Short mmCIF file of C-alpha atoms in Angstrom, two decimals:
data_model
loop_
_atom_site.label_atom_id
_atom_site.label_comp_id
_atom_site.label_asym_id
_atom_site.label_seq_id
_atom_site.Cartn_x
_atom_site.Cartn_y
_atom_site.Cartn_z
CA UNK A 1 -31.56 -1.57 -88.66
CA UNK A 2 -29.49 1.52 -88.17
CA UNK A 3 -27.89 2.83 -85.21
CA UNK A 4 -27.85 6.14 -84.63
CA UNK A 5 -26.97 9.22 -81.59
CA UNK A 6 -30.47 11.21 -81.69
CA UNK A 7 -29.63 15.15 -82.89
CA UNK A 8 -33.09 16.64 -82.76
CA UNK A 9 -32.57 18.53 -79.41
CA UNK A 10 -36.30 18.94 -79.04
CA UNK A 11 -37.35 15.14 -79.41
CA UNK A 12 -34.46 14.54 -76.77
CA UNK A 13 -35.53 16.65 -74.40
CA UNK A 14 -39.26 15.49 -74.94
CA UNK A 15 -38.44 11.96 -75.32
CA UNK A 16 -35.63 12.71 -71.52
CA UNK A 17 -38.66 14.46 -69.88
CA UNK A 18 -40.93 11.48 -70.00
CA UNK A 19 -38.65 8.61 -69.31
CA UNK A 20 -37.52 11.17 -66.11
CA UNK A 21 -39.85 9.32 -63.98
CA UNK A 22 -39.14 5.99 -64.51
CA UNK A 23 -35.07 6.39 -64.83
CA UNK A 24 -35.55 8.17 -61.08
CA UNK A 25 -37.43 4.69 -59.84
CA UNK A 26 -34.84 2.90 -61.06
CA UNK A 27 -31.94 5.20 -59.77
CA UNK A 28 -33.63 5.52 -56.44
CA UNK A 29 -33.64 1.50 -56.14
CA UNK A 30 -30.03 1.21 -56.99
CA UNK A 31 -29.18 3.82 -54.19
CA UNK A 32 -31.07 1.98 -51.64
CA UNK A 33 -30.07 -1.59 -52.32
CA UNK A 34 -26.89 -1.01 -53.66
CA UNK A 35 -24.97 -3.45 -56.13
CA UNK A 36 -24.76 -6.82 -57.13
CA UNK A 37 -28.27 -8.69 -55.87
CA UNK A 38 -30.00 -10.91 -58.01
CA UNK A 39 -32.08 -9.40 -61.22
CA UNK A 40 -35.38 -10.91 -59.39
CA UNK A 41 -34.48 -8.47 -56.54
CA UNK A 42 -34.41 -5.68 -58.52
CA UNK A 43 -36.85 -5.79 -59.67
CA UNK A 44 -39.61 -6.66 -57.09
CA UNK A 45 -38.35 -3.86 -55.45
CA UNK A 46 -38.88 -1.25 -58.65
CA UNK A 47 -42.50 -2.97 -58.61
CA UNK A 48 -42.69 -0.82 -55.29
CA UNK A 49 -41.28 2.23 -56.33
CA UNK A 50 -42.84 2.09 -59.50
CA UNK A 51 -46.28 2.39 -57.62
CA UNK A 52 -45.53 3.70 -55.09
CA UNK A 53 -44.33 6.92 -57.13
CA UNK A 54 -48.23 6.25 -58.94
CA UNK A 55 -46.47 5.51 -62.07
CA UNK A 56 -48.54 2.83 -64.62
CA UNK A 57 -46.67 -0.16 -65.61
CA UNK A 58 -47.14 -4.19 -66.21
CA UNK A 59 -44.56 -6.24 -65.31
CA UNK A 60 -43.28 -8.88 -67.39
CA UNK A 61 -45.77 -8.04 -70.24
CA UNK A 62 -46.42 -10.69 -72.42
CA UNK A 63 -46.63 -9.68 -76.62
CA UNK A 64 -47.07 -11.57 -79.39
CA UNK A 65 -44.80 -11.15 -82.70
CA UNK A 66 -46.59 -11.56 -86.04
CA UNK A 67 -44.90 -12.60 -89.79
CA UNK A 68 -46.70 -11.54 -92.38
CA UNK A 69 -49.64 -10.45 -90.44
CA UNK A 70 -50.24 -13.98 -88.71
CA UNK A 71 -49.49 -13.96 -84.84
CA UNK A 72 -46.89 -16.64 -83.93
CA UNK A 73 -47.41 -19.06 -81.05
CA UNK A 74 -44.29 -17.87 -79.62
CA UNK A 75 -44.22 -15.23 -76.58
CA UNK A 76 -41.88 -12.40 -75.99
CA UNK A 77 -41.83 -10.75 -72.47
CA UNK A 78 -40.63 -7.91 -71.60
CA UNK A 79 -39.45 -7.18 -67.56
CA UNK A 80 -41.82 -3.92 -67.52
CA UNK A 81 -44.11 -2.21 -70.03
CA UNK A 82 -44.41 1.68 -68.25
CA UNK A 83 -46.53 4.29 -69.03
CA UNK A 84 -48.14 2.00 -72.12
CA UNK A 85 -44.97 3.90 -74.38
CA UNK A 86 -42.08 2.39 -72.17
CA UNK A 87 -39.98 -0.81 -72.60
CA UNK A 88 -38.04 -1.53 -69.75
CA UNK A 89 -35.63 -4.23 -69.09
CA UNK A 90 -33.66 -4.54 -66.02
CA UNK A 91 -30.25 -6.11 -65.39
CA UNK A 92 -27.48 -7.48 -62.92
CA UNK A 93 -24.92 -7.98 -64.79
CA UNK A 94 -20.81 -6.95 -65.04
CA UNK A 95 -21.89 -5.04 -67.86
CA UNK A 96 -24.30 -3.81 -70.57
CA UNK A 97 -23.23 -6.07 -73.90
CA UNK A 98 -24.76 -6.74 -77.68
CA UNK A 99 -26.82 -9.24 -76.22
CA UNK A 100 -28.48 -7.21 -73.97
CA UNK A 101 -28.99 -4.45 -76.41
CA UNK A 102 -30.35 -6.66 -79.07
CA UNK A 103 -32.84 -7.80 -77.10
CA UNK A 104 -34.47 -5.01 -76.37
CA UNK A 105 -34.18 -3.54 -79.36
CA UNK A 106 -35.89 -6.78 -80.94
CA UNK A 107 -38.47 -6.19 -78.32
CA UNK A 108 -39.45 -2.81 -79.40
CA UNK A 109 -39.51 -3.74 -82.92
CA UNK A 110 -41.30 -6.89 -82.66
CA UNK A 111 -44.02 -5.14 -80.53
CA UNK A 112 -44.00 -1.37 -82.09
CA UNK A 113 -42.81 -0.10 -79.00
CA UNK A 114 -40.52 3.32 -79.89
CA UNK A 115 -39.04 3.86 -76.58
CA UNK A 116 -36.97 1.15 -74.70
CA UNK A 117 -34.50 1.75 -71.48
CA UNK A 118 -31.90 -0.72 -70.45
CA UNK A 119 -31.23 -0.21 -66.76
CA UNK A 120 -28.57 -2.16 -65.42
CA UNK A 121 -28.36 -2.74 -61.51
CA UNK A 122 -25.40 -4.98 -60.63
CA UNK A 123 -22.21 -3.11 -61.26
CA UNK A 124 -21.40 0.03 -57.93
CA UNK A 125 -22.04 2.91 -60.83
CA UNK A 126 -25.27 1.79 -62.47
CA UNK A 127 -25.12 1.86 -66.05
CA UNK A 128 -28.50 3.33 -68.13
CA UNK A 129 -28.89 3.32 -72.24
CA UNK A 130 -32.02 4.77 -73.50
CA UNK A 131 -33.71 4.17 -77.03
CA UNK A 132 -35.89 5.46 -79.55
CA UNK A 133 -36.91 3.84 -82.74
CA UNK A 134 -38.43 5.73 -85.72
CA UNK A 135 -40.72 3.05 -87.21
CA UNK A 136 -40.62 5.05 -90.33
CA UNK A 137 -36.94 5.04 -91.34
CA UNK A 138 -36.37 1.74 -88.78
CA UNK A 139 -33.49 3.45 -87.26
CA UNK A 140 -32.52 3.17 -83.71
CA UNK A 141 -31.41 6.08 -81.76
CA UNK A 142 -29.61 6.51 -78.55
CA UNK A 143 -30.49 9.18 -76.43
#
């Protein structure tokens, strides 16, 4: 998979516009509880703000990945599926690594998903990476 900074200025601003929302929720909890709780914390409380803003979601959405067409037995989950378009994991750690980037990208891949945000809540200046894969070309792109 390539890696890539998204240039298409309209897509960006499309693809900024709709994840607005959702980024605010998550902003908004981060300003009210502040740094360092648990993940858990987190989110349970962007479960509230989530509805209470009358945004759609399902949290920790179960998916199955396929091979070849067959569904495997094994589960993925993924902390929040928004807006039926919207990957969502949620952190609390010192800071946003390959790890944590792999596995949501793995996510959205595995289920089809093209956009994915990384939102993590532990460290005092919250850190945010958004991404869009383009199943066509399989290339992953920040914006």
């Amino acid at each position: 998979m390539k890696f890539r900074v998204l240039q298409d200025e309209n897509l960006k601003d499309k693809l900024k516009k709709f994840v607005y929302s959702t980024i605010g929720c998550c902003q908004a909890v981060h300003h009210e509880k502040g740094a360092e709780l648990t993940e858990y914390v987190y989110q349970e409380c962007l479960e509230i703000a989530l509805q209470q803003e009358n945004i759609p979601f399902e949290r920790e959405y179960h998916f199955t990945p396929t091979f070849r067409g067959i569904p495997l037995r094994t589960s993925l989950r993924v902390d929040f599926f928004v807006k039926n378009k919207i990957f969502l994991e949620c952190k609390a750690i010192e800071k946003i690594g390959f790890a944590e980037r792999l596995q949501l990208t793995n996510y959205m891949r595995n289920a089809g998903v093209r956009i994915g945000i990384l939102f993590n809540f532990a460290p005092v200046m919250a850190e945010c990476e958004k991404y869009y894969l383009d199943t066509e070309t399989n290339t992953l792109y920040f914006f």
